[in-house]
Amino acid sequence: MPSERYRWETLEALKGSSKGQLSYSRDWLLRGEDILEGCRSPPKLSSYSGWVLDRVISQSLQETPLSRSSTPNESIPPTDDQPLSLAKTTSPASQLRSSPLSSAAPSETKVTDHEVHLMVLPSKVTEVEGCIWMYEEVHRLKGKEGLRQRQEQQEQVVRAVSDMASEQLKRFDELKELKQHQEYQDLQEVMEKSSREAQGQQEKLKEEHRHRAKILNLKLREAEQQRQRQEELERLRKEEEVLQLNQQIDPNYRHKDLPRIDLSGFSNRGNQICGLVSGLIRTTSERGFPTQVDVANTERALQEMRGLISSMQQAIATALEEKRKREEEEERERQKELQKQEQLKAQTPVPAQHPRGKEQKEGLQVKAEESTMQWYQQLQDASDQCVASFSGLTDCKDNQVKNIRMDLQKAASIPVSQISSIAGSQLREIFDKINNLLSGKSVQSGGRTVSVTQHPQGLDFVYYKLAEKFVKQGEEEVASHHEAAFPIAVVASGIWELHPRVGDLILAHLHKKCPYSVPFYPAFKEGTPIEEYQRILGYQVKDSKVEQQDNFLKRMSGMIRLYAAIIQLRWPYGNKQVIHPHGLGHGWRWLAQMLNMEPLSDVTATLLFDFLEVCGNALMKHYQVQFWKMLLLIREDYFHRIEAITISGQMGSLMRLKQFLEKCLQRKEIPLPKGYLPSSFWRS
């Protein structure tokens, strides 16, 4: 029918339009499915669509009467698909019929179907295209608005997701940093633990190494001692034999009944041989083993001593024979004299007898003075009595008494070990602690309260141990550090002043360990073992091995320096009106007696130098001219005696003494000893 034809023409027109030539992508529709959702809804006609349809229908209705020569004013009956009201109502079609074009007479304007189509088609195309454009514009705007909203929604989602990702990344970084920190701490702890374990293992290995080295050293020392013991015993046997032979040479040993025999030459030569043998033994002890030369020299000395003994025995035998003859002759003369006296007894008076004067001894003394030896023996007896007085404390097996003994010994020994020249206030604290202990007060020692009143014999025990510790400090500490003599001596002097018994025990210990502080040179007695005799001389003997001469001199030097410091120092806080309990007068006596005795090789020079270096300045200020005279005597006379008995290997101590004397006499001044405590020390 015509309407259908027009509809197809309309569709053809739409297809031939520029919009109809556009190609649409299905993929885009799939991607923008949500955006073009409105296009899939059932199509809706706009308000213009009715006008367009009425226009088209009216044109189609006009073609029928024109072709059939019907009048234009003839009414069009309604069709089945058109309602009745459509013909009656005012419409754009009716308006078209009432237009001038429709009212023209057929005769005046004859329009064919083709012309009508050409006239109507552009208008319809335009209207349809406008409607389509409007429809597309509306949907484009809706799509654009939907796209904008969707884009905003997507941006919001992206921002939310970005914020969430940033937050999660931040948390992840924090967790990662926390985990790294924890791992670093764990690693550091593991490393520290490993370091401590390695250090402990290293210390353990060092300790094991030291222990093994100590064991090896002990084994080597034992082997060396076993190797040297035979040699040492052989040397001691030879030395003892030489001493016994020398004792036989002594004029006062066996032949006191031969006053006219001069055995001094034998005695002097025997002493020289003994000195040579002693020097060889000392040199051998320092080296640790004898050389072939030492053995040969010892054998020659022994042979010479035996030859000397044979010569002396021959001289004695000759002298005894001569004496026997003289006695027989004197007996005959006496008989004759008796006969003459009996004959002239009544007439001849008996001549008066004048006592013979004592012969003056030539040379220096070999022994100490009798008064000095009595004083020495009194001190030793007092020390023995003190030991016996606290035997109940030392011999007791009770644990409580043992603890008391240990506490008292620590309380007496530890403060003396703490004496130093750091500060005067510290020295005063130590002095007060010792004084309080001796005064019966309680003191703190090792975290415990200690008092001599805890045991009836506690005070005597502390007296003895305190004096022993003072002397031991001189033997060890002062021997290694000469400056330590003065702080130890000033405390000992102050305690001596307040507790005189401590001073007597200090002297007893000092004389026993260093007999040269008396001064006293112990003589060898027949039957005394060599080792025991060397102990009496002050040597330390362990496992039949005598200490080296350098160590012996070092210990003797330390004790003499302590003694020289004690006699010149006083406790600054003591009673100034009380005299020093053992002052410079005893130092002068010691020096004078040393110069009156025969010198000993290496020992005399060492002790004189130590004594003068420590106490020389105080003696110079006190005795002045008399002291300088004594120094001149040492340099001009006594020094040559020491030099005569000193062998080449012992010249060190002699040269030190010589340089000290020459320096002091040249400057006419003796400097203060090193380590002397000035007055400012007590303000520190």
XYZ file of C-alpha atoms in Angstrom:
684
model
C 0.000 0.000 0.000
C 1.238 3.576 -0.474
C 1.940 4.168 3.200
C 4.215 1.202 3.323
C 5.927 2.384 0.174
C 6.511 5.777 1.694
C 7.863 4.169 4.795
C 10.359 2.221 2.738
C 11.238 5.347 0.855
C 11.774 7.064 4.176
C 14.066 4.292 5.280
C 15.911 4.469 1.972
C 16.300 8.201 2.426
C 17.604 7.693 5.921
C 20.008 5.055 4.632
C 21.258 7.378 1.897
C 21.782 10.270 4.358
C 25.176 11.140 5.817
C 24.187 9.699 9.145
C 23.061 6.488 7.528
C 26.454 6.089 5.880
C 28.137 5.880 9.325
C 29.514 2.528 10.421
C 28.963 1.389 13.985
C 31.374 -0.936 15.843
C 29.878 -3.790 17.804
C 33.007 -3.889 19.980
C 32.437 -0.320 21.027
C 28.880 -1.106 21.862
C 30.128 -3.995 24.012
C 32.658 -1.745 25.715
C 30.161 1.035 26.225
C 27.322 -1.282 27.059
C 26.421 0.592 30.160
C 26.727 3.983 28.451
C 24.371 3.157 25.460
C 21.956 1.283 27.605
C 19.330 3.913 26.915
C 19.506 3.207 23.148
C 18.255 -0.337 23.660
C 14.980 0.811 25.202
C 11.879 0.771 23.012
C 11.899 3.773 20.645
C 9.708 6.683 21.617
C 8.390 9.253 19.092
C 8.791 12.853 19.872
C 6.092 15.484 19.552
C 7.213 16.176 16.013
C 6.628 12.649 14.822
C 2.844 13.063 14.719
C 3.121 16.137 12.565
C 5.455 14.364 10.175
C 3.121 11.350 9.802
C 0.015 13.517 9.257
C 1.863 15.382 6.579
C 2.861 12.243 4.805
C -0.606 10.687 5.079
C -2.327 13.795 3.801
C -0.132 13.842 0.767
C -0.861 10.217 0.082
C -4.601 10.812 0.357
C -4.429 13.673 -2.115
C -2.789 11.531 -4.736
C -5.808 9.232 -5.007
C -8.462 11.834 -6.070
C -5.975 13.457 -8.382
C -5.382 10.257 -10.154
C -9.086 9.363 -10.141
C -10.263 12.909 -11.048
C -12.012 13.261 -7.751
C -12.758 16.622 -6.288
C -10.446 17.980 -3.674
C -13.229 18.824 -1.348
C -14.448 15.224 -1.156
C -14.152 13.848 2.246
C -11.916 10.905 2.893
C -13.599 8.105 4.548
C -11.770 6.670 7.460
C -9.972 3.484 6.933
C -9.830 0.492 9.166
C -6.438 1.389 10.593
C -7.331 5.065 11.047
C -9.722 6.170 13.705
C -12.744 8.276 12.911
C -11.591 11.132 14.975
C -8.508 11.554 12.801
C -10.593 12.919 9.921
C -12.586 15.223 12.069
C -9.852 16.696 14.154
C -7.760 19.608 13.135
C -4.423 18.343 12.082
C -1.443 19.426 10.102
C -2.962 17.459 7.184
C -6.193 19.412 7.303
C -4.184 22.565 7.491
C -2.311 21.364 4.424
C -5.611 20.881 2.559
C -6.715 24.338 3.449
C -3.489 25.797 2.272
C -3.275 27.655 -1.006
C -1.608 24.771 -2.646
C -4.482 22.465 -1.822
C -7.183 24.941 -2.722
C -5.945 25.516 -6.224
C -8.072 24.221 -8.965
C -7.039 21.082 -10.641
C -7.206 22.741 -13.951
C -4.793 25.418 -12.912
C -2.198 23.184 -11.302
C -1.873 19.646 -12.372
C 0.543 17.744 -10.074
C 1.726 14.292 -10.837
C 2.743 11.615 -8.282
C 6.364 12.138 -9.045
C 6.201 15.871 -8.538
C 4.379 15.431 -5.258
C 7.046 13.014 -4.150
C 9.778 15.446 -5.175
C 8.069 18.242 -3.330
C 7.358 16.266 -0.172
C 10.506 14.220 0.098
C 13.025 16.920 0.956
C 10.802 18.258 3.632
C 10.301 14.816 5.140
C 13.967 13.985 4.922
C 14.824 17.186 6.629
C 12.276 16.593 9.333
C 13.341 13.012 9.813
C 16.968 13.981 9.807
C 16.195 16.704 12.313
C 14.342 14.286 14.482
C 17.145 11.800 14.206
C 19.679 14.516 14.951
C 17.678 15.656 17.943
C 17.232 12.081 19.070
C 20.951 11.425 18.635
C 21.834 14.691 20.334
C 19.636 13.844 23.295
C 21.121 10.403 23.569
C 24.593 11.843 23.010
C 24.088 14.276 25.860
C 22.647 11.506 28.015
C 25.572 9.272 27.068
C 28.025 12.086 27.710
C 26.435 12.800 31.069
C 26.434 9.093 31.915
C 30.006 8.817 30.738
C 30.986 11.823 32.859
C 29.234 10.368 35.886
C 30.796 6.993 35.220
C 34.179 8.631 34.777
C 33.764 10.509 38.077
C 32.711 7.290 39.748
C 35.707 5.520 38.282
C 37.994 8.349 39.422
C 36.550 8.105 42.907
C 37.080 4.350 42.857
C 40.620 4.865 41.568
C 41.314 7.448 44.297
C 39.882 5.178 46.945
C 41.896 2.260 45.636
C 45.009 4.496 45.445
C 44.514 5.709 49.009
C 43.980 2.166 50.191
C 47.069 1.024 48.295
C 49.103 3.916 49.767
C 47.894 3.053 53.259
C 48.679 -0.604 52.742
C 52.094 0.303 51.277
C 52.776 2.540 54.274
C 51.781 -0.235 56.653
C 53.874 -2.669 54.662
C 56.890 -0.324 54.846
C 56.373 0.090 58.608
C 56.066 -3.651 59.102
C 59.093 -4.199 56.889
C 61.115 -1.589 58.817
C 59.983 -3.077 62.134
C 60.898 -6.535 60.920
C 64.311 -5.316 59.700
C 64.929 -3.581 63.046
C 63.940 -6.737 64.905
C 66.153 -8.823 62.650
C 69.024 -6.352 63.176
C 68.594 -6.554 66.946
C 68.444 -10.329 66.804
C 71.532 -10.394 64.600
C 73.341 -7.981 66.922
C 72.427 -10.098 69.952
C 73.619 -13.212 68.153
C 76.871 -11.473 67.209
C 77.395 -10.212 70.780
C 76.649 -13.661 72.145
C 79.026 -15.190 69.629
C 81.642 -12.569 70.519
C 81.265 -13.294 74.231
C 81.446 -17.013 73.608
C 84.503 -16.534 71.393
C 86.117 -14.301 73.991
C 85.342 -16.800 76.730
C 86.721 -19.587 74.588
C 89.801 -17.504 73.876
C 90.300 -16.787 77.586
C 89.818 -20.464 78.314
C 92.388 -21.371 75.682
C 94.785 -18.771 77.080
C 94.285 -20.130 80.569
C 94.875 -23.677 79.350
C 97.939 -22.491 77.466
C 99.276 -20.734 80.567
C 98.531 -23.800 82.653
C 100.285 -26.090 80.193
C 103.172 -23.682 79.868
C 103.413 -23.556 83.650
C 103.412 -27.353 83.835
C 106.063 -27.555 81.117
C 108.141 -24.919 82.875
C 107.842 -26.839 86.112
C 108.884 -30.030 84.384
C 111.792 -28.274 82.693
C 112.768 -26.673 85.962
C 112.601 -30.008 87.751
C 114.690 -31.602 85.045
C 117.142 -28.732 85.220
C 117.221 -28.980 88.995
C 117.801 -32.721 88.838
C 120.625 -32.137 86.404
C 122.142 -29.412 88.515
C 121.521 -31.030 91.880
C 124.456 -33.383 91.539
C 126.675 -30.550 90.399
C 125.383 -28.343 93.205
C 125.930 -31.063 95.794
C 129.454 -31.577 94.468
C 130.135 -27.843 94.686
C 128.673 -27.697 98.185
C 130.798 -30.658 99.226
C 133.901 -28.967 97.891
C 132.937 -25.666 99.517
C 132.298 -27.393 102.834
C 135.631 -29.177 102.553
C 137.382 -25.892 101.802
C 135.651 -24.222 104.759
C 136.605 -27.073 107.057
C 140.167 -26.900 105.807
C 140.125 -23.163 106.284
C 138.787 -23.654 109.784
C 141.710 -25.931 110.483
C 144.024 -23.189 109.274
C 142.511 -20.719 111.754
C 145.139 -20.040 114.435
C 142.467 -20.097 117.144
C 141.007 -23.402 116.014
C 143.192 -26.204 117.409
C 146.662 -24.912 118.141
C 146.102 -22.445 120.930
C 148.915 -24.150 122.788
C 151.423 -22.932 120.159
C 151.572 -19.163 120.830
C 154.936 -18.745 119.137
C 153.842 -20.246 115.801
C 152.678 -17.587 113.373
C 149.914 -19.154 111.301
C 148.557 -15.846 110.004
C 150.100 -16.433 106.603
C 148.316 -19.766 106.263
C 145.100 -18.194 107.525
C 145.252 -15.250 105.118
C 145.979 -17.517 102.177
C 143.153 -19.836 103.228
C 140.754 -16.888 103.413
C 141.826 -15.823 99.945
C 141.225 -19.318 98.579
C 137.804 -19.408 100.280
C 136.948 -16.038 98.756
C 138.000 -17.312 95.346
C 135.880 -20.451 95.717
C 132.880 -18.409 96.940
C 133.190 -16.131 93.927
C 133.330 -19.108 91.596
C 130.264 -20.658 93.224
C 128.315 -17.396 93.040
C 129.234 -16.917 89.383
C 128.266 -20.510 88.635
C 124.922 -20.093 90.438
C 124.120 -17.019 88.376
C 124.899 -18.834 85.115
C 123.053 -21.938 86.232
C 125.773 -24.433 85.331
C 129.570 -24.680 85.807
C 132.028 -24.482 82.959
C 135.157 -26.534 82.546
C 137.207 -23.521 83.595
C 135.188 -23.201 86.837
C 135.686 -26.889 87.620
C 139.410 -26.635 86.902
C 139.760 -23.503 89.055
C 137.885 -25.194 91.899
C 140.082 -28.286 91.679
C 143.220 -26.133 91.734
C 141.900 -24.196 94.735
C 141.163 -27.477 96.533
C 144.596 -28.882 95.763
C 146.197 -25.658 96.909
C 144.176 -25.755 100.116
C 145.269 -29.347 100.758
C 148.870 -28.396 100.087
C 148.460 -25.451 102.456
C 147.114 -27.805 105.119
C 150.113 -30.164 104.634
C 152.547 -27.269 104.916
C 150.806 -26.023 108.022
C 150.823 -29.482 109.590
C 154.528 -29.809 108.870
C 155.146 -26.398 110.389
C 153.094 -27.398 113.418
C 154.959 -30.680 113.776
C 158.273 -28.847 113.604
C 157.033 -26.280 116.086
C 155.809 -29.012 118.439
C 159.159 -30.730 118.270
C 160.925 -27.466 118.983
C 158.504 -26.748 121.763
C 159.103 -30.140 123.316
C 162.829 -29.562 123.258
C 162.425 -26.087 124.725
C 160.144 -27.428 127.424
C 162.678 -30.106 128.349
C 165.416 -27.501 128.445
C 163.217 -25.116 130.382
C 162.385 -27.922 132.784
C 166.040 -28.521 133.432
C 166.627 -24.833 133.859
C 163.663 -24.644 136.183
C 165.015 -27.445 138.326
C 168.304 -25.679 138.564
C 166.570 -22.422 139.372
C 164.481 -24.091 142.019
C 167.585 -25.470 143.620
C 169.200 -22.036 143.588
C 166.050 -20.453 144.937
C 165.858 -22.960 147.726
C 169.441 -22.171 148.559
C 168.968 -18.416 148.413
C 165.361 -18.326 149.587
C 166.079 -16.728 152.869
C 168.410 -14.087 151.473
C 166.881 -13.181 148.041
C 163.396 -11.528 147.981
C 160.840 -12.465 145.341
C 160.610 -9.718 142.665
C 157.248 -7.952 142.278
C 155.103 -9.050 139.344
C 153.509 -6.372 137.209
C 150.451 -7.235 135.225
C 150.939 -7.368 131.467
C 148.986 -4.937 129.352
C 146.618 -6.213 126.776
C 147.956 -6.446 123.312
C 146.166 -4.048 120.935
C 144.479 -5.715 118.098
C 145.749 -4.909 114.712
C 143.326 -4.464 111.808
C 139.498 -4.357 111.967
C 137.045 -6.545 113.847
C 135.598 -9.713 112.414
C 132.768 -9.988 114.946
C 130.302 -7.466 116.282
C 130.735 -5.871 119.676
C 129.599 -7.794 122.713
C 126.963 -5.206 123.661
C 125.559 -5.289 120.145
C 125.298 -9.082 120.231
C 123.552 -8.948 123.614
C 121.037 -6.464 122.203
C 120.540 -8.687 119.154
C 119.939 -11.752 121.328
C 117.470 -9.898 123.573
C 115.375 -8.941 120.548
C 115.376 -12.517 119.246
C 114.375 -13.835 122.675
C 111.522 -11.314 122.837
C 110.351 -12.443 119.399
C 110.436 -16.110 120.441
C 108.483 -15.305 123.612
C 105.867 -13.459 121.554
C 105.456 -16.480 119.263
C 105.085 -18.759 122.263
C 102.485 -16.422 123.807
C 99.990 -16.906 120.956
C 100.700 -20.591 120.263
C 97.210 -21.428 121.521
C 95.745 -19.293 118.741
C 97.898 -20.688 115.950
C 97.776 -24.356 116.993
C 94.034 -24.512 117.683
C 92.051 -26.704 115.269
C 88.672 -25.154 116.034
C 87.097 -23.570 112.936
C 85.865 -20.523 114.820
C 89.333 -19.858 116.218
C 90.817 -20.373 112.757
C 88.437 -17.758 111.352
C 89.410 -15.323 114.100
C 93.090 -15.927 113.336
C 92.567 -15.315 109.610
C 90.551 -12.136 110.242
C 93.207 -10.762 112.591
C 95.997 -11.556 110.153
C 94.131 -9.820 107.311
C 93.336 -6.821 109.490
C 97.050 -6.468 110.311
C 98.449 -7.167 106.841
C 96.052 -5.519 104.377
C 96.451 -1.908 105.634
C 100.253 -2.190 105.427
C 99.939 -3.453 101.848
C 97.810 -0.388 101.003
C 100.442 2.140 102.112
C 101.477 4.430 99.247
C 102.527 8.002 98.559
C 99.292 8.970 96.768
C 97.928 11.325 99.432
C 98.600 12.218 103.051
C 94.921 11.830 103.985
C 94.934 8.238 102.765
C 98.093 7.517 104.755
C 96.466 8.951 107.883
C 93.393 6.717 107.414
C 95.636 3.652 107.215
C 97.559 4.739 110.327
C 94.328 5.297 112.288
C 93.017 1.890 111.240
C 96.185 0.117 112.449
C 96.288 2.154 115.665
C 92.628 1.413 116.413
C 93.235 -2.306 115.873
C 96.193 -2.308 118.285
C 94.230 -0.197 120.787
C 91.500 -2.836 121.069
C 88.885 -1.033 118.970
C 86.794 -2.742 116.330
C 87.782 -2.197 112.701
C 86.310 -3.280 109.382
C 88.314 -5.780 107.351
C 86.983 -7.666 104.344
C 83.412 -6.695 105.181
C 83.680 -8.096 108.724
C 84.176 -6.476 112.117
C 87.495 -7.480 113.705
C 88.955 -6.778 117.138
C 91.935 -8.135 119.082
C 89.578 -8.668 122.032
C 87.966 -11.596 120.204
C 90.724 -13.863 121.551
C 92.936 -13.513 124.642
C 96.083 -13.985 122.532
C 94.879 -11.792 119.667
C 96.956 -8.717 120.546
C 100.277 -10.595 120.651
C 99.386 -12.272 117.353
C 98.639 -8.922 115.695
C 101.854 -7.403 117.108
C 103.918 -10.179 115.548
C 102.127 -10.260 112.175
C 102.165 -6.480 111.826
C 105.932 -6.284 112.443
C 106.503 -9.191 110.070
C 104.447 -7.437 107.349
C 106.399 -4.175 107.709
C 109.711 -6.000 107.212
C 108.273 -8.011 104.320
C 107.235 -4.779 102.596
C 110.824 -3.608 102.853
C 112.060 -6.928 101.488
C 109.695 -6.894 98.501
C 108.091 -3.501 97.830
C 111.001 -1.229 98.781
C 113.451 -3.559 97.027
C 111.533 -3.018 93.766
C 110.477 0.635 94.304
C 112.909 2.591 96.454
C 110.482 5.524 96.854
C 108.074 3.285 98.798
C 110.459 3.236 101.795
C 109.292 6.634 103.100
C 105.479 6.179 103.376
C 105.995 2.721 104.913
C 108.671 4.025 107.288
C 106.638 7.000 108.528
C 103.668 4.757 109.398
C 105.971 2.205 111.063
C 107.676 4.984 113.052
C 104.327 6.343 114.269
C 103.078 2.889 115.297
C 106.458 2.223 116.974
C 106.094 5.413 119.011
C 102.611 4.488 120.276
C 103.228 0.741 120.588
C 106.927 0.110 121.441
C 106.545 -3.660 121.354
C 105.823 -3.488 117.620
C 109.146 -1.667 117.152
C 111.087 -4.376 118.998
C 109.464 -7.059 116.850
C 110.250 -5.063 113.686
C 113.929 -5.029 114.679
C 113.852 -8.748 115.528
C 112.380 -9.635 112.120
C 114.767 -7.249 110.369
C 117.867 -8.693 112.115
C 116.764 -12.239 111.412
C 116.226 -11.674 107.685
C 119.087 -9.203 107.252
C 121.862 -9.765 109.866
C 123.817 -6.914 108.259
C 121.303 -4.483 109.770
C 122.715 -5.286 113.257
C 125.517 -5.213 111.831
C 126.433 -8.849 112.352
C 128.421 -11.295 110.202
C 127.427 -14.813 111.351
C 130.451 -17.119 111.642
C 130.466 -20.653 110.320
C 130.261 -23.270 113.071
C 131.588 -26.764 112.712
C 128.865 -29.268 111.874
C 126.479 -26.664 110.467
C 125.137 -27.661 107.015
C 126.056 -25.302 104.220
C 122.429 -24.634 103.351
C 121.600 -23.706 106.933
C 124.621 -21.428 107.118
C 123.523 -19.662 103.933
C 120.074 -19.126 105.441
C 121.720 -17.573 108.503
C 123.592 -15.215 106.158
C 120.255 -14.089 104.706
C 120.104 -16.167 101.512
C 116.892 -17.886 100.464
C 117.415 -21.624 99.884
C 114.716 -23.635 98.104
C 115.147 -27.258 97.139
C 118.871 -27.128 97.952
C 119.222 -24.212 95.501
C 120.544 -20.882 96.726
C 119.069 -17.707 95.269
C 121.158 -15.644 92.887
C 123.443 -12.976 94.271
C 121.587 -10.149 92.505
C 118.281 -11.111 94.086
C 119.937 -11.494 97.492
C 121.495 -8.027 97.289
C 118.183 -6.566 96.101
C 116.348 -7.875 99.182
C 119.076 -6.755 101.573
C 119.058 -3.329 99.936
C 115.281 -2.972 100.388
C 115.439 -3.797 104.112
C 118.410 -1.485 104.769
C 116.617 1.345 102.942
C 113.504 0.801 105.075
C 115.640 0.839 108.253
C 117.436 4.024 107.124
C 114.075 5.705 106.479
C 112.588 4.657 109.849
C 115.410 6.152 111.942
C 114.987 9.623 110.377
C 111.167 9.922 110.056
C 108.504 10.629 112.633
C 104.734 10.579 112.434
C 103.752 14.243 111.880
C 100.627 14.012 114.067
C 102.389 12.436 117.047
C 103.652 13.942 120.320
C 106.539 16.278 119.450
C 107.855 16.255 123.012
C 108.575 12.521 122.926
C 111.910 11.564 121.372
C 112.154 9.179 118.458
C 112.070 5.567 119.767
C 114.858 4.573 117.368
C 116.361 7.749 115.959
C 119.476 8.917 114.142
C 121.753 7.879 117.019
C 121.165 4.245 116.087
C 121.958 5.079 112.467
C 125.273 6.638 113.519
C 126.036 3.567 115.646
C 125.269 1.223 112.721
C 127.504 3.195 110.359
C 130.384 3.322 112.861
C 130.228 -0.403 113.578
C 130.133 -1.189 109.847
C 133.358 0.781 109.379
C 134.976 -1.030 112.323
C 134.388 -4.451 110.756
C 136.151 -6.174 107.896
C 134.203 -5.585 104.667
C 132.424 -8.314 102.751
C 132.749 -8.538 99.002
C 129.776 -6.996 97.152
C 127.638 -6.789 100.321
C 129.352 -3.976 102.242
C 129.556 -1.598 99.270
C 125.887 -2.159 98.389
C 124.576 -1.604 101.905
C 126.755 1.466 102.553
C 125.545 3.097 99.346
C 121.858 2.374 100.107
C 122.146 3.595 103.703
C 123.965 6.833 102.817
C 121.663 7.610 99.886
C 118.554 7.351 102.091
C 119.837 8.639 105.440
C 122.917 10.676 104.448
C 121.088 14.011 104.247
C 119.579 13.599 107.735
C 122.931 12.510 109.252
C 124.693 15.460 107.571
C 122.239 17.955 109.100
C 122.450 16.355 112.539
C 126.183 15.569 112.910
C 127.596 18.094 110.412
C 131.440 18.107 110.627
C 131.683 14.686 112.253
C 129.703 13.175 109.422
C 131.962 14.715 106.762
C 134.965 13.281 108.591
C 133.359 9.862 108.428
C 132.771 10.236 104.675
C 136.449 11.159 104.221
C 137.416 8.086 106.239
C 135.293 5.887 103.988
C 136.787 7.341 100.826
C 140.416 7.447 101.943
C 140.695 4.220 103.951
C 137.691 1.917 104.047
C 136.993 2.122 100.317
C 140.444 0.639 99.538
C 139.730 -2.265 101.874
C 136.500 -3.001 99.985
C 138.287 -2.639 96.657
C 140.981 -5.125 97.709
C 138.476 -7.969 98.215
C 136.191 -7.170 95.263
C 136.543 -9.326 92.168
C 136.026 -8.063 88.628
C 132.416 -9.250 88.346
C 131.322 -7.323 91.468
C 132.588 -3.836 90.646
C 129.107 -2.331 90.019
C 128.205 -1.678 93.652
C 131.753 -0.455 94.406
C 131.647 2.094 91.558
C 128.232 3.372 92.684
C 129.582 3.941 96.177
C 132.696 5.674 94.816
C 130.728 8.017 92.561
C 128.313 8.872 95.369
C 131.152 9.730 97.773
C 133.041 11.821 95.236
C 129.911 13.703 94.176
C 128.883 14.499 97.751
C 132.387 15.541 98.852
C 132.825 17.686 95.750
C 129.525 19.522 96.213
C 129.776 19.430 100.035
C 126.144 18.464 100.169
C 124.081 15.299 100.223
C 120.804 15.627 98.278
C 117.431 14.613 99.634
C 116.603 11.031 98.697
C 114.144 10.360 95.912
C 110.640 9.807 97.283
C 111.129 11.912 100.437
C 107.762 13.153 101.752
C 107.595 16.985 101.810
C 105.398 18.935 104.228
C 102.897 19.677 101.451
C 102.252 15.935 101.128
C 100.289 15.907 104.378
C 97.894 18.560 103.056
C 96.866 16.345 100.137
